[in-house]
CSV table of C-alpha atoms in Angstrom, one decimal:
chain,number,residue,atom,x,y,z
A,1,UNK,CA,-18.4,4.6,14.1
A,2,UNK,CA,-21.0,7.1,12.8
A,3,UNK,CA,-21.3,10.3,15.0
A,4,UNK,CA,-22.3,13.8,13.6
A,5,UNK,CA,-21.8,14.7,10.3
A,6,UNK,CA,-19.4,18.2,10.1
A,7,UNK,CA,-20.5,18.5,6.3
A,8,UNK,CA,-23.7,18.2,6.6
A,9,UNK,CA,-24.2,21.5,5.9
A,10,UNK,CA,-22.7,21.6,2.5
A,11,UNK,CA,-24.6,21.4,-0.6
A,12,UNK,CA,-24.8,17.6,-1.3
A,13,UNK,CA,-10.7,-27.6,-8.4
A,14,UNK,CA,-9.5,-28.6,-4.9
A,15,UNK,CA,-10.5,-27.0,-1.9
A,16,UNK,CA,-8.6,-23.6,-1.1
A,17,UNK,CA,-5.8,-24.8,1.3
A,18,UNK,CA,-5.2,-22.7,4.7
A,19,UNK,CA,-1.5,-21.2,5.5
A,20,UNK,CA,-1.7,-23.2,8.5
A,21,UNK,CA,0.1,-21.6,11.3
A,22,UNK,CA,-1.7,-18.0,10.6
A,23,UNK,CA,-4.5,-15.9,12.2
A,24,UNK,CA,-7.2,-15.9,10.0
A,25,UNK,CA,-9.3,-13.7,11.9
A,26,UNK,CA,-10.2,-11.5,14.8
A,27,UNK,CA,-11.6,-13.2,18.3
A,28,UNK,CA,-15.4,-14.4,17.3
A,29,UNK,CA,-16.7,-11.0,19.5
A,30,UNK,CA,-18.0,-8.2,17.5
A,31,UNK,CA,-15.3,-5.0,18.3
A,32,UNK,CA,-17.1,-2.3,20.5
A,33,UNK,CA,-16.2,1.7,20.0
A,34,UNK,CA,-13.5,1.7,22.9
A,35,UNK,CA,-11.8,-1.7,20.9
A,36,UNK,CA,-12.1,0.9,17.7
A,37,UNK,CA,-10.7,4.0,20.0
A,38,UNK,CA,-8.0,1.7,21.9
A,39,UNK,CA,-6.4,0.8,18.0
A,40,UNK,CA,-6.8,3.9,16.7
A,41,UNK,CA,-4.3,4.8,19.5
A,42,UNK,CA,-2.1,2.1,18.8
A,43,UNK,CA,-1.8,3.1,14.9
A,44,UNK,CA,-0.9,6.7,16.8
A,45,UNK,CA,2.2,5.3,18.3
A,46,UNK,CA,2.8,3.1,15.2
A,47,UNK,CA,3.0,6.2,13.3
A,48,UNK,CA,4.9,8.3,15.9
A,49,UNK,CA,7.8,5.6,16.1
A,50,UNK,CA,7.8,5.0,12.2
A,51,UNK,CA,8.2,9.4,11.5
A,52,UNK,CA,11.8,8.3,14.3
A,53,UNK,CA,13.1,6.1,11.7
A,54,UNK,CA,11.6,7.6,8.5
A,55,UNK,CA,12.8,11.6,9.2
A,56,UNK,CA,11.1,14.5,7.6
A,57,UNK,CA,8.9,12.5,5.4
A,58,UNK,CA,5.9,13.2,7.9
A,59,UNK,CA,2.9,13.2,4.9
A,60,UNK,CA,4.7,9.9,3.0
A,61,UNK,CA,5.1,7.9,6.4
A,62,UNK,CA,1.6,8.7,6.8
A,63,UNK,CA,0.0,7.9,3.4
A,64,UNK,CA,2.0,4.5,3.8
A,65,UNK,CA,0.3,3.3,6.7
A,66,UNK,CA,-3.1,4.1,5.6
A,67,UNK,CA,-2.7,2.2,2.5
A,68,UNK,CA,-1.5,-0.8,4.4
A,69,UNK,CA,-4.7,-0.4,7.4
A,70,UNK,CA,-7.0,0.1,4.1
A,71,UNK,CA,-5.6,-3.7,3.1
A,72,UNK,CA,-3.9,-2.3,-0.2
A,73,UNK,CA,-0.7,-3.0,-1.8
A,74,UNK,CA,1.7,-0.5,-1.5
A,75,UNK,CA,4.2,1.1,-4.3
A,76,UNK,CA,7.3,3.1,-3.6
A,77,UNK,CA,8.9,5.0,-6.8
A,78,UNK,CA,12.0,6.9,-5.9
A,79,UNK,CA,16.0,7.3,-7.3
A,80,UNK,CA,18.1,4.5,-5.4
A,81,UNK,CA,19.0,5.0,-1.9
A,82,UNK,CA,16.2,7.5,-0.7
A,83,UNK,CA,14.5,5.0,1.7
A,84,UNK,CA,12.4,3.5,0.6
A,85,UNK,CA,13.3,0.0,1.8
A,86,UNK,CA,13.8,1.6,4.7
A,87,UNK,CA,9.9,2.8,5.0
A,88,UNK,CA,9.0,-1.1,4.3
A,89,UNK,CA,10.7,-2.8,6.8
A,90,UNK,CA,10.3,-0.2,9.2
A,91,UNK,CA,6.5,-0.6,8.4
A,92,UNK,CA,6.9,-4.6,8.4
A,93,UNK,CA,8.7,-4.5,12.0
A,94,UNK,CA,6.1,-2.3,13.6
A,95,UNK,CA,3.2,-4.2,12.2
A,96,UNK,CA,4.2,-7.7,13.6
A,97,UNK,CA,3.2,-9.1,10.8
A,98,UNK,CA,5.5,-12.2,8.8
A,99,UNK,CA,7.5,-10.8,6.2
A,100,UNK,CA,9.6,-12.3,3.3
A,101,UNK,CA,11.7,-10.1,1.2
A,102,UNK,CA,12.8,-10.4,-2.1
A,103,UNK,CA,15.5,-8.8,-4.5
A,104,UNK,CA,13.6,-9.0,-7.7
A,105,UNK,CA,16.2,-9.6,-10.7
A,106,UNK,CA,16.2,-9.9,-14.4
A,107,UNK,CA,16.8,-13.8,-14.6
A,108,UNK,CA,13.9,-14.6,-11.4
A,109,UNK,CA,11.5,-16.6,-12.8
A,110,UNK,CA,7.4,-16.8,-11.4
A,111,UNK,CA,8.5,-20.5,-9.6
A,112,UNK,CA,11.1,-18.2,-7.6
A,113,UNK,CA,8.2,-16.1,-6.1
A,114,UNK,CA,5.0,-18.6,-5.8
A,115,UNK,CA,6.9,-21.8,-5.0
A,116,UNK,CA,7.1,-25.1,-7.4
A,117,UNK,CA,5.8,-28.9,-7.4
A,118,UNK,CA,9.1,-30.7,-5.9
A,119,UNK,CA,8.8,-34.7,-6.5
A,120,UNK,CA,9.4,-36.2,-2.9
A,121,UNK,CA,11.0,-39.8,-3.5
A,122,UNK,CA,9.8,-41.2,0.0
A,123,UNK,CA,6.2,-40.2,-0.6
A,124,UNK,CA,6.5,-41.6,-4.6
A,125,UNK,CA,4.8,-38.0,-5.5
A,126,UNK,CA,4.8,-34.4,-6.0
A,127,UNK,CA,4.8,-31.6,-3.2
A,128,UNK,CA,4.2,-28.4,-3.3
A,129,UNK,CA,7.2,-26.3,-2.2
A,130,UNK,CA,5.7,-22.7,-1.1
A,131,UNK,CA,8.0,-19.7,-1.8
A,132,UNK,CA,8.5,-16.3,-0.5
A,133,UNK,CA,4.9,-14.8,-1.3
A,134,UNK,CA,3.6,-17.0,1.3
A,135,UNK,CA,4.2,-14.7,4.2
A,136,UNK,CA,1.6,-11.7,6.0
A,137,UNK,CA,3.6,-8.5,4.0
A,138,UNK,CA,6.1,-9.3,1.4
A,139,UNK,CA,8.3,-7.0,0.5
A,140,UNK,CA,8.7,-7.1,-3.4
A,141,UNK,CA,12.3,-4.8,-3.5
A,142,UNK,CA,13.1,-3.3,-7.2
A,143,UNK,CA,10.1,-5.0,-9.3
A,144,UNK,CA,10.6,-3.8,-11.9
A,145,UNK,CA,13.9,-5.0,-12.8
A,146,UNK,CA,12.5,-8.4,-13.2
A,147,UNK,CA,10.3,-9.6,-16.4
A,148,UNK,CA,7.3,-8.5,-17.2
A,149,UNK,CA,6.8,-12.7,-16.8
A,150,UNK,CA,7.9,-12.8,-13.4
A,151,UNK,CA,6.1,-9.1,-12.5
A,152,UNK,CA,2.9,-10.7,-14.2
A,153,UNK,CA,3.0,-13.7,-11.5
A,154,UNK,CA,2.0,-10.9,-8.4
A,155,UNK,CA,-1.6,-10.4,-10.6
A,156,UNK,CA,-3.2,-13.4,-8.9
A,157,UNK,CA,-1.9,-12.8,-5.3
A,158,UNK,CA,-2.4,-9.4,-5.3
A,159,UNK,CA,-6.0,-9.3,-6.2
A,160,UNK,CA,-7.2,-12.7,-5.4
A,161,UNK,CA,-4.8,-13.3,-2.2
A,162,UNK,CA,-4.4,-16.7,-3.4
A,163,UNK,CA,-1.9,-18.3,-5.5
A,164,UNK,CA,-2.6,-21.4,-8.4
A,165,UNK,CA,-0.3,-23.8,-9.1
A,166,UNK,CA,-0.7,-27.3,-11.2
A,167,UNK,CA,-4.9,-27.2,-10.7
A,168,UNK,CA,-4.4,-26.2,-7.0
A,169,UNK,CA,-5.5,-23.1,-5.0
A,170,UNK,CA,-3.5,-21.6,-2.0
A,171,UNK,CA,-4.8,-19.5,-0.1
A,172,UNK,CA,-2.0,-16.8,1.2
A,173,UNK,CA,-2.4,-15.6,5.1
A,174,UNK,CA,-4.5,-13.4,6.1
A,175,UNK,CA,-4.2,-10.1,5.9
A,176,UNK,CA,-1.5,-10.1,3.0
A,177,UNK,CA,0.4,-7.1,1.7
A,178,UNK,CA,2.5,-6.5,-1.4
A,179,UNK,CA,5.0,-3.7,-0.4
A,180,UNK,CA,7.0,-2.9,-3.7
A,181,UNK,CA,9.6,-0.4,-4.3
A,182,UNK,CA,10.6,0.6,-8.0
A,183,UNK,CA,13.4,2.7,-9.6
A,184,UNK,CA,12.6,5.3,-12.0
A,185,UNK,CA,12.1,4.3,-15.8
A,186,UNK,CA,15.2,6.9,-16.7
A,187,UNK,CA,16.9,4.2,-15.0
A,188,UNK,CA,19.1,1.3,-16.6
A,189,UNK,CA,18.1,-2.0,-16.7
A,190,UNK,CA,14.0,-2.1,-15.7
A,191,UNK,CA,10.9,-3.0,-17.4
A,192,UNK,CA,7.9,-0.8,-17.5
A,193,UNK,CA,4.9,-2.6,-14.9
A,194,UNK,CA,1.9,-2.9,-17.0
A,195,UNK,CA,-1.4,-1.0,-16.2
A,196,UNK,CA,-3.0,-4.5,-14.6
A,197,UNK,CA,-0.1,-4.2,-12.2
A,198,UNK,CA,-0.1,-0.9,-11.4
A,199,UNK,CA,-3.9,-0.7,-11.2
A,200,UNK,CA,-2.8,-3.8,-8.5
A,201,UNK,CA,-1.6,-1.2,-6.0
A,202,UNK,CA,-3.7,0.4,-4.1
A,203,UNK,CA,-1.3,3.7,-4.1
A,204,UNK,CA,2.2,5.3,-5.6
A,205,UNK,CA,4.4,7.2,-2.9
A,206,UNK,CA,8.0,8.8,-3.7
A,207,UNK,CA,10.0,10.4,-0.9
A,208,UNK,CA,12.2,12.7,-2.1
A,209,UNK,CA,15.5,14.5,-0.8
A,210,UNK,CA,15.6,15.0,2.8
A,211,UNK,CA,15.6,18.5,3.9
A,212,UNK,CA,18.9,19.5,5.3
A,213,UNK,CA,18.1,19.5,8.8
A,214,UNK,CA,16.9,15.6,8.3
A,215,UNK,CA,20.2,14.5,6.3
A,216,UNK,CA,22.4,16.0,10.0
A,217,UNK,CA,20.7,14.0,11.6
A,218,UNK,CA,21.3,11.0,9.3
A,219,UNK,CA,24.4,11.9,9.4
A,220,UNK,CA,24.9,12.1,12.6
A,221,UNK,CA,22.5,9.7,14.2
A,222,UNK,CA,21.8,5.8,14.6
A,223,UNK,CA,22.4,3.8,12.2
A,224,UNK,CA,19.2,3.0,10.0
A,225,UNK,CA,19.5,-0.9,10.0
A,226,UNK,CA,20.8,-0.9,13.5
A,227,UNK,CA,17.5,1.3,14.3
A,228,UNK,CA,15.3,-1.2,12.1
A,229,UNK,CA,16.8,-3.9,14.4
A,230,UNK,CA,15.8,-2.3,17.6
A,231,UNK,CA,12.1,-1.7,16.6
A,232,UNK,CA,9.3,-3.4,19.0
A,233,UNK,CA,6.2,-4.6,17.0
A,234,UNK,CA,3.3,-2.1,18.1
A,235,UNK,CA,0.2,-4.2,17.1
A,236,UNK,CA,-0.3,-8.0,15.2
A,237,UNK,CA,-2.4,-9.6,13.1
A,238,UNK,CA,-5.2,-9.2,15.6
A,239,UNK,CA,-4.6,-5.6,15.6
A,240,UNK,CA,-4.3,-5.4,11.8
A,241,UNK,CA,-7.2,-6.7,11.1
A,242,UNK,CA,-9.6,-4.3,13.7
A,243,UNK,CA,-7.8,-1.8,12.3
A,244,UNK,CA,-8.9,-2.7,8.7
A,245,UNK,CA,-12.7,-3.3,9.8
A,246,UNK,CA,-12.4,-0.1,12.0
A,247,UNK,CA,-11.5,2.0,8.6
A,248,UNK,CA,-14.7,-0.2,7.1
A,249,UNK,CA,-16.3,1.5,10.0
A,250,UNK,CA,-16.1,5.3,9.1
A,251,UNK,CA,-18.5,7.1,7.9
A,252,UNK,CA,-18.3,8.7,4.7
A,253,UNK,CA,-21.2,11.7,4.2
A,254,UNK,CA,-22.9,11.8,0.3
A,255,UNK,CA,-21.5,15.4,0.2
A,256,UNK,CA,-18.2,14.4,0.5
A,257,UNK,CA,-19.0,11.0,-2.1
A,258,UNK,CA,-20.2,14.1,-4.3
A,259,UNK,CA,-16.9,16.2,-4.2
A,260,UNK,CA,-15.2,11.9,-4.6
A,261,UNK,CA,-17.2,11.7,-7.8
A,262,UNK,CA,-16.6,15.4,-9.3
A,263,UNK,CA,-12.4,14.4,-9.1
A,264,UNK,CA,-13.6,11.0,-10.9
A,265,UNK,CA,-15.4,12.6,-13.4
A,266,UNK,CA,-13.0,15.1,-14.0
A,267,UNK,CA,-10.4,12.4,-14.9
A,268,UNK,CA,-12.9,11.0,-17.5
A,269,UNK,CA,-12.8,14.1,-19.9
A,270,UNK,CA,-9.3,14.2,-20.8
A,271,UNK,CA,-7.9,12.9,-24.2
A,272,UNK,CA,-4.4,12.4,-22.6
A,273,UNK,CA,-5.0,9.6,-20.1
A,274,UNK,CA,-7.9,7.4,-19.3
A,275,UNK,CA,-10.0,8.0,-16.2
A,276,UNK,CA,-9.8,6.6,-13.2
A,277,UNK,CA,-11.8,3.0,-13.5
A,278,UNK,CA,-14.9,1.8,-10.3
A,279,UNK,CA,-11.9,0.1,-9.0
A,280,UNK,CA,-9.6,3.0,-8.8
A,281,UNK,CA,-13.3,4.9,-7.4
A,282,UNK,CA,-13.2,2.1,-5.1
A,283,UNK,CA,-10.0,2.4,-3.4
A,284,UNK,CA,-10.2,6.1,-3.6
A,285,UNK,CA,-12.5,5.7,-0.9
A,286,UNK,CA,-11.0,3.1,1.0
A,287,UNK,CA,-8.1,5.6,0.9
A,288,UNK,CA,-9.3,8.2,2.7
A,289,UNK,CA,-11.2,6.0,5.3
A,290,UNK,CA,-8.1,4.8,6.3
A,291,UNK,CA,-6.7,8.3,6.3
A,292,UNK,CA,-8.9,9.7,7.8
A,293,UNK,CA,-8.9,6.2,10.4
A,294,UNK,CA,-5.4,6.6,11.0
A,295,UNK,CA,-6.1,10.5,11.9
A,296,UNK,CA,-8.4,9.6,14.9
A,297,UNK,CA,-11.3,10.5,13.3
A,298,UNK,CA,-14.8,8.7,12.8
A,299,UNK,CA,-15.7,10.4,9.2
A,300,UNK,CA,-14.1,10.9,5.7
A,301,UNK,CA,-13.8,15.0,5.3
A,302,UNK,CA,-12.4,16.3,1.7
A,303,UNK,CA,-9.0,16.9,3.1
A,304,UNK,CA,-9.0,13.2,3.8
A,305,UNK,CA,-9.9,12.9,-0.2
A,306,UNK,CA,-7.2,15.5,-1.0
A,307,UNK,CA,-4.4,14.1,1.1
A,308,UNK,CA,-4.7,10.6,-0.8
A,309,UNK,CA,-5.8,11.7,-4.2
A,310,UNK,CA,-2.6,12.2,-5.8
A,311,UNK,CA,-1.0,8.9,-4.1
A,312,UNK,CA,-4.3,6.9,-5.7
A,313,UNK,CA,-4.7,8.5,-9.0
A,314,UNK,CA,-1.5,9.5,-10.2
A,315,UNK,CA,-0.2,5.7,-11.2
A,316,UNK,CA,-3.6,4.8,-12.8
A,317,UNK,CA,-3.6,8.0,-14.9
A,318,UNK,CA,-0.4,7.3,-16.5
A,319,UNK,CA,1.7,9.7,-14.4
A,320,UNK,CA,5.6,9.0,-14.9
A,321,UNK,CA,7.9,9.3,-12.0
A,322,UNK,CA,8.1,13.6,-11.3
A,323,UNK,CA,11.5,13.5,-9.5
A,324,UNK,CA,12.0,16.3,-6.7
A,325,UNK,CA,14.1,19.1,-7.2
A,326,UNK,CA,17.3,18.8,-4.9
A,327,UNK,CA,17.4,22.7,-4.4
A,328,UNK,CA,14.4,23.9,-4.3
A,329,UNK,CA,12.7,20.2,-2.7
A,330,UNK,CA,9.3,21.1,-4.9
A,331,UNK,CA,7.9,18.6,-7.8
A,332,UNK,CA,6.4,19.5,-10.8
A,333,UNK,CA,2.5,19.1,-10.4
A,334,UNK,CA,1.0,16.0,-10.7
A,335,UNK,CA,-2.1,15.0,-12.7
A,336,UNK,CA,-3.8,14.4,-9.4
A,337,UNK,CA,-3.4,17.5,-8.2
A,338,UNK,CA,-4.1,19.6,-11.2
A,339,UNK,CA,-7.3,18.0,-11.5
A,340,UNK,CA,-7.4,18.8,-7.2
A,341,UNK,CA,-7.4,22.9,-8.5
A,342,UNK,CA,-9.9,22.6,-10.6
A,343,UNK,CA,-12.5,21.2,-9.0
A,344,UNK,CA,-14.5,22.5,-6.7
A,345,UNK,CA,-15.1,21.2,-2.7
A,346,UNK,CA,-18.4,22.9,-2.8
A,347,UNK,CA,-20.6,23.7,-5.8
């Protein structure tokens, strides 16, 4: 999907075993620009029908489905009962992808999640039982009020999309998304994620207080779960996974890979937190492909880096949850985007 370049001109054991009943792939044909241009209209209305049920969270909704097209797992840190359950399932229905969820608790234990060896009396042997994470997009509600244990369990499917159990490998379907949503630490009764888990997620998004116009017309509109209910899948698995090689697809120009690397470096200098790791580069980049994919365009510009920064970095940095103020609806800045003012798009 390479066309002309807009900053050019700036200064530069046993076998895996299949989840049978799953597409694994797209048709054998190799996708042409108009099968590119036809799904990048199709994200379009995904979005436009997601910002009905999600209101006035416009940059959020948007950040959320390019993590999901850019095949990342997808954290959501807010105060109870700002929607963020709501963003997920909205995002599951419109996807048409399978989806499990499930209420993580205190006393869940890994078998809970990943399934267990069950002895079947009329075969005289054991079978494997496959749990919840078997699915296209789990939904992983309140992780961290489970165990570090049970949190620990995710490591494996999240990076490996595959789960190991008793010398046996299981391959999850394909594609497979974590969607998780997490309280704030201030909050009673959770356990910190560790950095392997965090570093798991491809970005961190909080939604905040509605503005007033947005909580009328909660207020006085449709039901959210009736709304959810209601909701027509816009693509499937097929269309899931062109999108994901579509976002492989666009181009990203060394100048902007230069302006990437100056926010990476930036994050290495400090003494408070360590800097972002190639892995975090990584899906920096895959970040604002996918933004930029899900924008209609065919190349990565550094407002594409800028919109997604903060959403990659912050949780690998050691940011805490920066709750928004309910007057004023402003935050605190981030990490991300202090290290954003002080460097430089052009040098």
């Amino acid at each position: 999907m390479r066309q002309s370049h807009a900053y050019d001109s700036l200064p530069q054991s046993e076998p895996l075993l299949a989840e049978s009943g799953m597409t694994t792939g797209i048709a054998s044909a190799t996708p042409t620009e108009a099968d590119y241009l036809t799904n990048q209209r199709q994200v379009a209305q995904l979005l436009t029908q997601l910002n009905q049920v999600v209101l006035d969270k416009p940059r959020v909704v948007k950040l959320a489905l390019s993590c999901v097209l850019a095949g990342g797992h997808l954290l959501l840190q807010d105060l109870p009962g700002m929607g963020k359950t709501t963003l997920a399932q909205g995002l599951a229905q419109l996807l048409g992808l399978t989806f499990n969820r499930v209420q993580f608790t205190n006393d869940m234990l890994p078998a809970d999640i990943l399934g267990m060896n069950i002895y079947d009396q009329a075969k005289l042997g054991f079978e494997f039982r496959k749990g919840p994470i078997f699915t296209q997009l789990l939904l992983a509600d309140e992780i961290n009020r489970s165990s570090p244990k049970t949190q620990s369990a995710l490591l494996e499917a999240m990076e490996e999309r595959q789960v190991s159990q008793d010398g046996q490998t299981y391959r999850l379907p394909k594609p497979f998304f974590v969607i998780a949503t997490q309280n704030p630490m201030q909050q009673a009764g959770v356990y910190p994620l560790p950095e392997s888990q965090l570093d798991r997620f491809l970005m961190c998004l909080s939604l905040g207080y509605p503005s007033p116009a947005a909580e009328r017309a909660l207020l006085q509109g449709q039901d959210r779960r009736e709304l959810l209910a209601s909701l027509d899948a816009v693509l499937d698995t097929e269309a899931v996974l062109l999108a994901q090689q579509g976002v492989q697809q666009v181009y990203v120009a060394d100048v902007v890979l230069d302006y990437l690397q100056r926010l990476v470096a930036k994050t290495r200098i400090s003494q408070e937190y360590h800097g972002l790791s190639p892995r975090g580069v990584l899906s920096l980049q895959r970040a604002a492909q996918a933004y930029a994919y899900v924008s209609g365009h065919q190349e990565v510009s550094p407002e594409d880096i800028q919109a997604v920064f903060a959403a990659v970095a912050d949780h690998r940095l050691g940011q805490r949850f920066i709750p928004t103020h309910a007057v004023s609806g402003q935050a605190a800045l981030s990490i991300a985007q202090r290290i954003m003012a002080e460097v430089s798009v052009i040098i």
